[in-house]
GROMACS .gro file of C-alpha atoms in nm:
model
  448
    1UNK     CA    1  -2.096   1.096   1.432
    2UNK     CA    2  -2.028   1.462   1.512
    3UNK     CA    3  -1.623   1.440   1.499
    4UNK     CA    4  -1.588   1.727   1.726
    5UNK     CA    5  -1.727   1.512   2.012
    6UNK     CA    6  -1.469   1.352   2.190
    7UNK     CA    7  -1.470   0.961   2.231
    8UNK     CA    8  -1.341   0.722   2.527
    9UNK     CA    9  -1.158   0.408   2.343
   10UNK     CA   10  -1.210   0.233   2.663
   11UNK     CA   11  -1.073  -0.069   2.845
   12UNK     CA   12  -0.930  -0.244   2.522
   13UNK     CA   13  -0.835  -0.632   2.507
   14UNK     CA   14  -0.497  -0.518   2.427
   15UNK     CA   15  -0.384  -0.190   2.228
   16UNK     CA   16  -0.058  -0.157   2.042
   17UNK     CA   17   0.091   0.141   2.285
   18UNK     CA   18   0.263   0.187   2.634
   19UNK     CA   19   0.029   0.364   2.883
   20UNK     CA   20  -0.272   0.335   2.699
   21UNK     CA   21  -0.376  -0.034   2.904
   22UNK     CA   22  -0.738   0.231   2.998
   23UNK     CA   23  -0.770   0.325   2.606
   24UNK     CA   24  -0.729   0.624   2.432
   25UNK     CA   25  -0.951   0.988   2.377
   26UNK     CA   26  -1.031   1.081   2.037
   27UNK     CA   27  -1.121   1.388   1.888
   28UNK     CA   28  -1.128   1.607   1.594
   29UNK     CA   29  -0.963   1.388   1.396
   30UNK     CA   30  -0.695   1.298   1.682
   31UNK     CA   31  -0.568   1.109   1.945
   32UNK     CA   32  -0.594   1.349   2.240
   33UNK     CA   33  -0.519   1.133   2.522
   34UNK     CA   34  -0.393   0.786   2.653
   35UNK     CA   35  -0.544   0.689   2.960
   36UNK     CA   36  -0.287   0.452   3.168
   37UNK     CA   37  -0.345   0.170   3.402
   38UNK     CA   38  -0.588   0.261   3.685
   39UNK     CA   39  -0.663   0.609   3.534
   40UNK     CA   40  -0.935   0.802   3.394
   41UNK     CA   41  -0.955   1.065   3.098
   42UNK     CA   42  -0.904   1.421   3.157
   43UNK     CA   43  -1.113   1.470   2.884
   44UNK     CA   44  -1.544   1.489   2.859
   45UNK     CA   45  -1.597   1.209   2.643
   46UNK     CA   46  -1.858   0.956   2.518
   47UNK     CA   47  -1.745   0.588   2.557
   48UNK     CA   48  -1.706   0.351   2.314
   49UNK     CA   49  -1.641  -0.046   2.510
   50UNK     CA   50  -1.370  -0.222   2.359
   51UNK     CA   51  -1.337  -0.496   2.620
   52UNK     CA   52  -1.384  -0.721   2.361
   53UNK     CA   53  -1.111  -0.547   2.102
   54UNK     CA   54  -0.779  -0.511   2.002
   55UNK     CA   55  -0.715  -0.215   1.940
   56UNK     CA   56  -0.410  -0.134   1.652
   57UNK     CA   57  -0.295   0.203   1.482
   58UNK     CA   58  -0.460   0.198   1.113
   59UNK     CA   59  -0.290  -0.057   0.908
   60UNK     CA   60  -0.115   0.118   0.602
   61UNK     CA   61  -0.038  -0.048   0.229
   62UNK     CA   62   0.259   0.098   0.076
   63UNK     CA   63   0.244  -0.104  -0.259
   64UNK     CA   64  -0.071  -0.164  -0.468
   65UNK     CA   65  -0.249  -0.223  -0.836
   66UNK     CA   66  -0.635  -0.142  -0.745
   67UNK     CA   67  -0.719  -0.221  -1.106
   68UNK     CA   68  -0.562  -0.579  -1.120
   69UNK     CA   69  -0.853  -0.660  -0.891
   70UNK     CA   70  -1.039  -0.761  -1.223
   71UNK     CA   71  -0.745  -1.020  -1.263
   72UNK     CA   72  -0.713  -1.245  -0.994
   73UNK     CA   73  -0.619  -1.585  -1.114
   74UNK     CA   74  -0.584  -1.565  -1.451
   75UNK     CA   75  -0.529  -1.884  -1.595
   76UNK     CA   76  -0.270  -1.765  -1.848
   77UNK     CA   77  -0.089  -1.565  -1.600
   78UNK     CA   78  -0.047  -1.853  -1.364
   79UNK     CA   79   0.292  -2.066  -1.321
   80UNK     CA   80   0.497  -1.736  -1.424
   81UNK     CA   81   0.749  -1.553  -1.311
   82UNK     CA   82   0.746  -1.161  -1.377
   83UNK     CA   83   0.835  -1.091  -1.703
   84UNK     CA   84   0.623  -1.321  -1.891
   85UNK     CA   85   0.333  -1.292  -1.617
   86UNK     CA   86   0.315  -0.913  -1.711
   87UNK     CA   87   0.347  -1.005  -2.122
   88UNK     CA   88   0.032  -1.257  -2.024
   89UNK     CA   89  -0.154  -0.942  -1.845
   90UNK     CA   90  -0.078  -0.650  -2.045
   91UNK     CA   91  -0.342  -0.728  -2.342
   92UNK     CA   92  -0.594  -0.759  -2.100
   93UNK     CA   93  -0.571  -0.450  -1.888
   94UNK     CA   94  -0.538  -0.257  -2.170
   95UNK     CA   95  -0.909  -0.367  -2.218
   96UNK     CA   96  -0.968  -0.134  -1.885
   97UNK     CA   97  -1.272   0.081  -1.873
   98UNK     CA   98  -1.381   0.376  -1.642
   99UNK     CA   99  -1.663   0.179  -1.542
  100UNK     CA  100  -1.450  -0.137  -1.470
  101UNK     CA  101  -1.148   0.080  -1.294
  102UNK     CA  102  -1.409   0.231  -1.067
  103UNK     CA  103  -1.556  -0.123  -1.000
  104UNK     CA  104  -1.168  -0.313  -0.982
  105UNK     CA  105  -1.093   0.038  -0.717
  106UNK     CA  106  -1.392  -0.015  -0.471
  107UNK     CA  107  -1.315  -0.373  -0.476
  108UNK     CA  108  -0.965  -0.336  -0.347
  109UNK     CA  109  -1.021  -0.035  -0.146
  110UNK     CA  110  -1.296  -0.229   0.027
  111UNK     CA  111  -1.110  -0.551   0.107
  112UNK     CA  112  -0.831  -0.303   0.230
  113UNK     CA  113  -1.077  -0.090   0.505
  114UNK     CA  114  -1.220  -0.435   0.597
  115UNK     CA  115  -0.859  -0.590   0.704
  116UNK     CA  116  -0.787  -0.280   0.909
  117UNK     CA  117  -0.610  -0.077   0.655
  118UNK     CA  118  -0.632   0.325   0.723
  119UNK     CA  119  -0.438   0.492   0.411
  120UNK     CA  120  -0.331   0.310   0.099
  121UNK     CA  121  -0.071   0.366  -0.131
  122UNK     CA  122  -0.172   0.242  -0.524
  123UNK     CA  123   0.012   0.226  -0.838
  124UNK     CA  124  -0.184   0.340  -1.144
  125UNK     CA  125   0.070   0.354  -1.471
  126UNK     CA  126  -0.180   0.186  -1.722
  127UNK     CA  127  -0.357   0.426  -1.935
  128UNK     CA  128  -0.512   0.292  -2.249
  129UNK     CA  129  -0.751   0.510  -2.473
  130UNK     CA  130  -1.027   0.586  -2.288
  131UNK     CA  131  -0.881   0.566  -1.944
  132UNK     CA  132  -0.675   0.898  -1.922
  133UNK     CA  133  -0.913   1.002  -1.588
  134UNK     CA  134  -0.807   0.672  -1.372
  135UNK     CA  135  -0.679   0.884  -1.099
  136UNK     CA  136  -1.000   1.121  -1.072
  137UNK     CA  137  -1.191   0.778  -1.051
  138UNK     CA  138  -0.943   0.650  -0.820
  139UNK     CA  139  -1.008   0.965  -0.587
  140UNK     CA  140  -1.364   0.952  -0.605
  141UNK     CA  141  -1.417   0.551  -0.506
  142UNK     CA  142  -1.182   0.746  -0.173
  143UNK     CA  143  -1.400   1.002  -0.050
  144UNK     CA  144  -1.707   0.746  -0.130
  145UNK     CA  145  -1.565   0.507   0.121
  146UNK     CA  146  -1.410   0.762   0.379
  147UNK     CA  147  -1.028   0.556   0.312
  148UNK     CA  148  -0.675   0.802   0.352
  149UNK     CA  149  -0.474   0.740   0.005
  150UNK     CA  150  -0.151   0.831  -0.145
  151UNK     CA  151  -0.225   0.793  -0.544
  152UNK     CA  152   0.023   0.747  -0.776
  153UNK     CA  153   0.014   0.927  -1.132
  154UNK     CA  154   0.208   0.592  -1.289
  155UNK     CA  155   0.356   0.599  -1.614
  156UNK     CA  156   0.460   0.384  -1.878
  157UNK     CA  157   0.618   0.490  -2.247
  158UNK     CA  158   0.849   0.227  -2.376
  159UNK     CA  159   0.648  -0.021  -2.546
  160UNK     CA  160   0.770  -0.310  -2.735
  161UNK     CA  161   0.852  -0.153  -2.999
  162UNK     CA  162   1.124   0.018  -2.820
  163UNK     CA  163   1.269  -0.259  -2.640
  164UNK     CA  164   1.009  -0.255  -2.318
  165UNK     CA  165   0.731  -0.527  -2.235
  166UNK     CA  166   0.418  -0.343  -2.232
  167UNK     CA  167   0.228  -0.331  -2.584
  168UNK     CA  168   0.219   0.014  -2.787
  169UNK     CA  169  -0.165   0.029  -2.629
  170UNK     CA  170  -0.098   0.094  -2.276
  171UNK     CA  171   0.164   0.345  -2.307
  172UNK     CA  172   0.198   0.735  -2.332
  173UNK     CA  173   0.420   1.002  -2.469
  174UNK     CA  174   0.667   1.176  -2.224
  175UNK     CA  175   0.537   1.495  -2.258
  176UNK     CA  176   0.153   1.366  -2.209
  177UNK     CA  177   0.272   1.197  -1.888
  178UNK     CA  178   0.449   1.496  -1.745
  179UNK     CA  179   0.169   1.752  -1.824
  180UNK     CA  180  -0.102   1.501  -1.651
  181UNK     CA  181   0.118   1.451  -1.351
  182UNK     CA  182   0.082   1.821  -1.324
  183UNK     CA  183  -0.253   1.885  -1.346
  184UNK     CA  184  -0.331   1.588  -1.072
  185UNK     CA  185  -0.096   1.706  -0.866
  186UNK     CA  186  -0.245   2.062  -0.859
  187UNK     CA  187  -0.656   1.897  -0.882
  188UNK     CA  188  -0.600   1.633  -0.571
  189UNK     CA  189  -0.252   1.673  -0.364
  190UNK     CA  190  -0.353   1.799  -0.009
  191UNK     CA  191  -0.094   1.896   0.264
  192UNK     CA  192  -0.067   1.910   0.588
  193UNK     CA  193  -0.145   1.624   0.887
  194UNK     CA  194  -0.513   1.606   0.794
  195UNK     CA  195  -0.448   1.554   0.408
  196UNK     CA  196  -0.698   1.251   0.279
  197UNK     CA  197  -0.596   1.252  -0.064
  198UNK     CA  198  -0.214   1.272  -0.195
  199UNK     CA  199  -0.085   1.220  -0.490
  200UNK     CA  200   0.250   1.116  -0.589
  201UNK     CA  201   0.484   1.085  -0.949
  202UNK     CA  202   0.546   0.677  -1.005
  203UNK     CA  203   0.703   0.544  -1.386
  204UNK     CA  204   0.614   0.176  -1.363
  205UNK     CA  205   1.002   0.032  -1.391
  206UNK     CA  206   1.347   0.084  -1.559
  207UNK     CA  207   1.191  -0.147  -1.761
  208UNK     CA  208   0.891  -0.002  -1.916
  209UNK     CA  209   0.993   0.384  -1.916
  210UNK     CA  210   1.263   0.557  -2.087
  211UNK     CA  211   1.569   0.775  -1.863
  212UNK     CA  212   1.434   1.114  -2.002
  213UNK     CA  213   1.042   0.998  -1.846
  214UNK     CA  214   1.259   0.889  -1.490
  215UNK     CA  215   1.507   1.198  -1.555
  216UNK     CA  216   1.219   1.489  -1.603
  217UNK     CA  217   0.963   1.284  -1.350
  218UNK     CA  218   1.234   1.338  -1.074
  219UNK     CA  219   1.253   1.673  -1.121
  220UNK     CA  220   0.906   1.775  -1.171
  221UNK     CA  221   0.843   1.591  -0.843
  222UNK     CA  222   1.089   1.770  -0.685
  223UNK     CA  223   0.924   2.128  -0.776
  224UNK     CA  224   0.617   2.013  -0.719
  225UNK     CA  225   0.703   1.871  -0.364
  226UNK     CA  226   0.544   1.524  -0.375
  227UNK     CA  227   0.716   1.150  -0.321
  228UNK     CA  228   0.803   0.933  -0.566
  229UNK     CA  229   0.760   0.571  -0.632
  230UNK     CA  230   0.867   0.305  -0.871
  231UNK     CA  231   0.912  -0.057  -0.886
  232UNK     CA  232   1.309  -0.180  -0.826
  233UNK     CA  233   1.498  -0.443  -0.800
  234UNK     CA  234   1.238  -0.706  -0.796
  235UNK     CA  235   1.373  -0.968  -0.936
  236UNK     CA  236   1.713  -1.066  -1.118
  237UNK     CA  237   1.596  -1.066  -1.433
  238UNK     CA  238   1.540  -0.700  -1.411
  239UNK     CA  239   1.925  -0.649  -1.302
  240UNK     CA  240   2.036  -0.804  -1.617
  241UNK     CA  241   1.778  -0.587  -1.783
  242UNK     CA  242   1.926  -0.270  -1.638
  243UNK     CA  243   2.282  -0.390  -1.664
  244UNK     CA  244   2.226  -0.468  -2.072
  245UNK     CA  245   2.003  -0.148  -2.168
  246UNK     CA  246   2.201   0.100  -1.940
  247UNK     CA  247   2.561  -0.044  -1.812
  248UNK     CA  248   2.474  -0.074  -1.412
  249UNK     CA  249   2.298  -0.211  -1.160
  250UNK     CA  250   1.952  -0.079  -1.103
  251UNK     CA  251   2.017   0.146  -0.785
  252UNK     CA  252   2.305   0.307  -0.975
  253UNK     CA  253   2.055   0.389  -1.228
  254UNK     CA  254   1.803   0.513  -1.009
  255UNK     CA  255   2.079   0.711  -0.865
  256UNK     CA  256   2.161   0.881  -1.186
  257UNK     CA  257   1.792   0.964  -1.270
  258UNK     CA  258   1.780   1.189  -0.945
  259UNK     CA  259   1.555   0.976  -0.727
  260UNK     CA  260   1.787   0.810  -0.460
  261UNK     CA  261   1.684   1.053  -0.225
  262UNK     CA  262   1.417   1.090   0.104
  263UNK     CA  263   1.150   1.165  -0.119
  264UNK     CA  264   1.153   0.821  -0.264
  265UNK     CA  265   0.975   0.485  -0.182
  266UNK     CA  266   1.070   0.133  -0.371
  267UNK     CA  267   0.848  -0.157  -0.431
  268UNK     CA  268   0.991  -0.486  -0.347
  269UNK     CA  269   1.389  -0.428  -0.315
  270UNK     CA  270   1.440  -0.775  -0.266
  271UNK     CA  271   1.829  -0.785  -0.488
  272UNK     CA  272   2.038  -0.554  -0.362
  273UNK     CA  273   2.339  -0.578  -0.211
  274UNK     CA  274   2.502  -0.463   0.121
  275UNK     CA  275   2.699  -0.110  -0.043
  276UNK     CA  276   2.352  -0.053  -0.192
  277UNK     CA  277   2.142  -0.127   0.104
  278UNK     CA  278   2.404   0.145   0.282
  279UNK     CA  279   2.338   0.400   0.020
  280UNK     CA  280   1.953   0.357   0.043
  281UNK     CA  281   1.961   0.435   0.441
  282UNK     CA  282   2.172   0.756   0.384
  283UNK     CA  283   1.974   0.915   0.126
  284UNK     CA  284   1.660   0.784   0.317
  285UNK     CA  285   1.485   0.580   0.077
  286UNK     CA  286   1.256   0.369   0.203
  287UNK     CA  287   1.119   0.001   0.102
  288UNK     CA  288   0.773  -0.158   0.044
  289UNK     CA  289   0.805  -0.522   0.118
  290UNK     CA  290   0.562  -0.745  -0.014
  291UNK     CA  291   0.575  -1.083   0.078
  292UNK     CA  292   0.294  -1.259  -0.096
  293UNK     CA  293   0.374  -1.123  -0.412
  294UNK     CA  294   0.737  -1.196  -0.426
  295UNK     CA  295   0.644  -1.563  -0.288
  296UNK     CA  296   0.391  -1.594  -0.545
  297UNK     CA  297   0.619  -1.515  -0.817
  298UNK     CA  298   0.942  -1.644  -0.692
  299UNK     CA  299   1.095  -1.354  -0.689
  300UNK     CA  300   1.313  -1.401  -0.384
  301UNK     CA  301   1.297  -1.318  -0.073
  302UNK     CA  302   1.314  -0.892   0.068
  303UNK     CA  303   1.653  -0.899   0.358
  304UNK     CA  304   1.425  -0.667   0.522
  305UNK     CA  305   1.678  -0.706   0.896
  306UNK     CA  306   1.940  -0.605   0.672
  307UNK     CA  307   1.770  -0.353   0.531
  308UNK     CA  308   1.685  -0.236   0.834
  309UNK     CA  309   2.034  -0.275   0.974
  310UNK     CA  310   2.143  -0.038   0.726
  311UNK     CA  311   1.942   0.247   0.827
  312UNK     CA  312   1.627   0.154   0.587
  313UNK     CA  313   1.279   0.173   0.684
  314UNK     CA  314   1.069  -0.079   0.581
  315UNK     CA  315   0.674  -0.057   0.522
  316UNK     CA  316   0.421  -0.358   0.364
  317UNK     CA  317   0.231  -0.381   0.090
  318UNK     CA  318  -0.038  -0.652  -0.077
  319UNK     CA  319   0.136  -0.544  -0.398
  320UNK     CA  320  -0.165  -0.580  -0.711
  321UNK     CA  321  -0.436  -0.836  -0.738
  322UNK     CA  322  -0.305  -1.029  -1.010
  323UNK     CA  323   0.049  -1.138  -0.813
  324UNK     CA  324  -0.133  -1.159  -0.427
  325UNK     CA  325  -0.482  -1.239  -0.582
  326UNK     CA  326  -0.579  -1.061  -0.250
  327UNK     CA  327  -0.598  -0.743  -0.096
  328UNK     CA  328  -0.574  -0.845   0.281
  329UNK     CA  329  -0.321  -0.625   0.454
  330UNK     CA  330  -0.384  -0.779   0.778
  331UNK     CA  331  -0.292  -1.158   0.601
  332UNK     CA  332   0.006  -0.997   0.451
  333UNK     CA  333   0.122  -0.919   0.812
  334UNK     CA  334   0.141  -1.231   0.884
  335UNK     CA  335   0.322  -1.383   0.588
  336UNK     CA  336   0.577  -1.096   0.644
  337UNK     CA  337   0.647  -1.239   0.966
  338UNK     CA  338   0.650  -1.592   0.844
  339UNK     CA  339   0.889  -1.505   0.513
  340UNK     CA  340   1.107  -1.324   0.753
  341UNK     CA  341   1.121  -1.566   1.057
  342UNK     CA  342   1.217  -1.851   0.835
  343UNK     CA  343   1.484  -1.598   0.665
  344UNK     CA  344   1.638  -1.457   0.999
  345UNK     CA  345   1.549  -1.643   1.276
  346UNK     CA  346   1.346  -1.646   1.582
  347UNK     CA  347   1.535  -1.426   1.785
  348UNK     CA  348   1.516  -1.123   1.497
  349UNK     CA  349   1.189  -1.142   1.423
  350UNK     CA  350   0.864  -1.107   1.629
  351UNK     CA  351   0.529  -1.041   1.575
  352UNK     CA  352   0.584  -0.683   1.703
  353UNK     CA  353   0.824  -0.666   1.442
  354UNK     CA  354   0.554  -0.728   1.160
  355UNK     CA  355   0.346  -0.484   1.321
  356UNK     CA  356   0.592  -0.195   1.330
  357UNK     CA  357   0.669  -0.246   0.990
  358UNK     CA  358   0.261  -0.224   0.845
  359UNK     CA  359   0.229   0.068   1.091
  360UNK     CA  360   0.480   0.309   1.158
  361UNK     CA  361   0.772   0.173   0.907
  362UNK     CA  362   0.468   0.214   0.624
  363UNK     CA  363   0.411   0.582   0.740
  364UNK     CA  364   0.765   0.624   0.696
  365UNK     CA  365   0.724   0.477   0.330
  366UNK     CA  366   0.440   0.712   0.237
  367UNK     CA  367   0.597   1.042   0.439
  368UNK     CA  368   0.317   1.077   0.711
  369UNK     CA  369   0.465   1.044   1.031
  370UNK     CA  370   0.099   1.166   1.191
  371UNK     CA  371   0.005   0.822   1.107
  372UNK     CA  372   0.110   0.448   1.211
  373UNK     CA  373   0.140   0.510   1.585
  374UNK     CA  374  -0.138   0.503   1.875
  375UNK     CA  375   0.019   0.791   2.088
  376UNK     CA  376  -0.116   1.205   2.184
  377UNK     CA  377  -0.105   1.407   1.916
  378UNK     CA  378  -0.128   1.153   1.624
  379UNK     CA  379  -0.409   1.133   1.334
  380UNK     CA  380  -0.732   0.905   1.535
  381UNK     CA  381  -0.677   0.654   1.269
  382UNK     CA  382  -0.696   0.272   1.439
  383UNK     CA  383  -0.794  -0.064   1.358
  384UNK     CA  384  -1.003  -0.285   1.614
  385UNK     CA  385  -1.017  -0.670   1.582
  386UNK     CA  386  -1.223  -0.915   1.807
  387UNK     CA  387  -1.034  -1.202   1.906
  388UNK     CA  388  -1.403  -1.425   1.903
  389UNK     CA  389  -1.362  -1.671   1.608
  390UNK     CA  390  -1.260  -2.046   1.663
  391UNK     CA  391  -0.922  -1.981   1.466
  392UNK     CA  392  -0.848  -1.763   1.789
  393UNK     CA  393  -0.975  -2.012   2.069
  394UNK     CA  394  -0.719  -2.056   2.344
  395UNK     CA  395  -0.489  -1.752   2.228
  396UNK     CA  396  -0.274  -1.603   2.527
  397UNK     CA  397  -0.149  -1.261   2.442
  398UNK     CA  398  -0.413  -1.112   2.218
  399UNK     CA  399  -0.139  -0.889   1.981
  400UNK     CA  400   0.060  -1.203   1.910
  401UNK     CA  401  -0.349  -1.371   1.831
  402UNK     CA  402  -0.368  -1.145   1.552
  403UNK     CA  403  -0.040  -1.221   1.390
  404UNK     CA  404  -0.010  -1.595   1.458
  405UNK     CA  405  -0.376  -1.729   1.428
  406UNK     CA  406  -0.450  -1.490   1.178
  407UNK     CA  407  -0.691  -1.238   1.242
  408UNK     CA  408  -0.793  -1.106   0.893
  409UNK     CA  409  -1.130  -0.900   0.905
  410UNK     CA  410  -1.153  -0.596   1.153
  411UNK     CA  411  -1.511  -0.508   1.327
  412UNK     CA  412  -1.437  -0.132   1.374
  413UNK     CA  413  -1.184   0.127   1.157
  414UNK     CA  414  -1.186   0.454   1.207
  415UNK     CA  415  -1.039   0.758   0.971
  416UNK     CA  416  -0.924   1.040   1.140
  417UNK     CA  417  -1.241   1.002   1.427
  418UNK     CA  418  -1.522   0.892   1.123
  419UNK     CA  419  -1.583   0.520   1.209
  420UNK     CA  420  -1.557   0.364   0.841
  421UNK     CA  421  -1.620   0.019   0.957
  422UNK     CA  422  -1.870  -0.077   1.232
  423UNK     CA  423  -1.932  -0.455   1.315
  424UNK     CA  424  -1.718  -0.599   1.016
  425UNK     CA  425  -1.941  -0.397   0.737
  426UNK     CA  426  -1.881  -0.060   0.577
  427UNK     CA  427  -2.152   0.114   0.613
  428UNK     CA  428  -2.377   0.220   0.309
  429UNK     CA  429  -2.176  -0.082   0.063
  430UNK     CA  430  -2.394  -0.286  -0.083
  431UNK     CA  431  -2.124  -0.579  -0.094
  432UNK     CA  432  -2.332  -0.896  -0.276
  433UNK     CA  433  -2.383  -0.583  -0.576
  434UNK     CA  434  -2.035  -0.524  -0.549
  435UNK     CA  435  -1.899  -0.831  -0.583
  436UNK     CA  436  -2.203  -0.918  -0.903
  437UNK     CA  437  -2.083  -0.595  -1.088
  438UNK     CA  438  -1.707  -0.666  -1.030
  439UNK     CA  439  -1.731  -1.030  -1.140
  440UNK     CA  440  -1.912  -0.933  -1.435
  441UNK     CA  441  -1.690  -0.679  -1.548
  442UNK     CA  442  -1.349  -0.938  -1.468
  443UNK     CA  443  -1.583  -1.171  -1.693
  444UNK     CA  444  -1.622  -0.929  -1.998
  445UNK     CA  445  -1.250  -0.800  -1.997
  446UNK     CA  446  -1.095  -1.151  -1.946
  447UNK     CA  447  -1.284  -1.258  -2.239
  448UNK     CA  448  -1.154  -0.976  -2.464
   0.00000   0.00000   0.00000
């Protein structure tokens, strides 16, 4: 597809956007036009039907662990909460490969494109001998599939030995971390509105990485311009944690480490309090809230209409493999909606709600405000759904169909104008090899 040739999104089902009920113009990489009710484009264009679609900005994941693909329900990380879930994981990712990361990475990239998702976040802080190129590999599976990503240069160096959880094997030295966060931040980080591959500075938790690594991170990120991301108050557990090794509460820490700031983005933020949930929406620090995870490991419960009531914008994410066991970021749309129904109520949440927040509250999260909105001017990335499976039969409003009857597979995606997904495949993946090479390599690390 030549992506200087412009293209009529015509006649959708439905489309998440006011004065778009005709469809939308794409071209070079952006939405040119929105054609309203009873009009036609100004622009030359060939036309692509979507009678039969819904048509939604590109879905974006704020919070991810493409590797824990090759660890989805682990019997001896099952029936835990957090801490001792990760002390049941730990010895077997540090068994990771190159050939299983890039395997565990097209896996979760893949289930991502096919639920709609345009850009994805993902958290990479485990770096066992062997394994010190994860992010190169990471970037690579990217361009392969034609996916928009925000990678994450994680970090871990406080083993067990020092009082953390993770074993001496996954960990690094500070001043190996802060030299490699470097160098991929000056090999992959693109700018501008058309950037495909970002990277940004992410020590796993307060729990697994020392003040100097959070201290030095913050300010390296700061020179080099990119965001910053970290795990935080995720469960209580960790605020004892924080309050024992460093005499406060986890935001005050975060606070004193340079990072409570716009450039930052926090996984989970399910325990804070009200003065804290102030303090994040001045300094502009934004949440990923993933629901399945936190359900899945009873860790509570994100107040994400407080959150937002305090000024702070909210984005999704499927969180890693081994917590979700999925990587469906159109399913976790809907459990967001469900988790925060039953918390708030029907009359503060909606499925529009859910929607905003895994579209333009998740560009907020990842600093990309060209993305997560179907309007002129913004990047031509967009998810479209049919509504013609029996879990949809008798729907009414087709946006609500997608949310409430659970619409979990998209037929089209497209990336800045490239169509990534036509007719529910991605072109050029040989999925039933996929999925044979991925098992077998989940097989051989499980087994040690």
């Amino acid at each position: 597809m030549d992506p200087k040739q412009a293209i009529w999104i015509k006649d959708p089902l439905a489309i998440l956007a006011d004065g778009a009920e005709r469809g939308i113009v794409v071209q070079d990489g952006r939405i040119v036009e929105l054609v309203p009710r009873g009009g036609q484009p100004k622009t030359s264009a060939a036309i692509f039907d979507a009678a039969n679609h819904v048509v939604l900005p590109g879905l974006i994941n704020t919070h991810h662990h493409f590797y824990q693909t090759l660890t989805r329900a682990l019997p001896a990380a099952l029936d835990r909460e957090l801490f001792p879930w990760l002390q049941a994981l730990y010895p077997v990712w540090a068994r990771l490969t190159p050939e299983s990361l890039d395997l565990g990475v097209t896996v979760a990239m893949s289930e991502l494109l096919l639920s709609g998702c345009t850009t994805t976040t993902d958290h990479h802080y485990v770096f066992p001998a062997g394994l010190e190129d994860a992010v190169d590999i990471e970037v690579a599976v990217a361009r392969r599939l034609g996916v928009r990503v925000l990678l994450t240069r994680g970090s871990m160096n406080r083993s067990q030995r020092d009082g953390g959880l993770p074993p001496d094997s996954v960990v690094q030295d500070e001043d190996t971390i802060l030299a490699d966060s470097e160098h991929v931040v000056a090999r992959h980080h693109q700018r501008g509105e058309d950037a495909m591959v970002q990277i940004a500075l992410a020590p796993c938790s307060p729990f697994s990485v020392t003040t100097s690594l959070m201290s030095a991170t913050a300010a390296l990120a700061t020179r080099l311009d990119v965001r910053l991301h970290t795990h935080l108050a995720e469960t209580e557990d960790e605020n004892k944690f924080c309050e024992q090794m460093h005499g406060c509460r986890p935001l005050d820490y975060l606070e004193q480490c340079g990072w409570l700031n716009a450039r930052t983005w926090l996984a989970h933020g399910i325990h804070f309090n009200a003065q804290e949930m102030k303090r994040l929406g001045k300094a502009g620090t934004t949440i990923s809230h993933c629901a399945c995870s936190n359900q899945a490991l009873a860790s509570g419960c994100c107040p994400v209409c407080d959150m937002e009531d305090a000024g702070v914008a909210i984005g999704l994410g499927v969180d890693g493999s081994a917590s979700n066991d999925e990587s469906n970021l159109m399913r976790e749309v809907r459990a967001a909606f469900l988790l925060q129904r039953a918390r708030y109520g029907v009359g503060r949440v909606s499925h529009k709600d859910a929607l905003r927040w895994v579209t333009k509250g998740s560009a907020a999260c990842v600093g990309r405000p060209e993305l997560g909105e179907v309007a002129a001017g913004k990047a031509a990335d967009l998810a479209l759904f049919k509504l013609d499976e029996l879990r949809f039969s008798g729907h009414g409003d087709p946006l609500a169909a997608l949310v409430l009857c659970g619409a979990h597979r998209a037929d089209r995606v497209m990336v800045g104008g490239n169509w990534v997904v036509t007719d529910g495949v991605i072109p050029g993946l040989d999925l039933p090899d996929l999925i044979r090479r991925h098992s077998a390599a989940a097989r051989a690390m499980q087994a040690g």
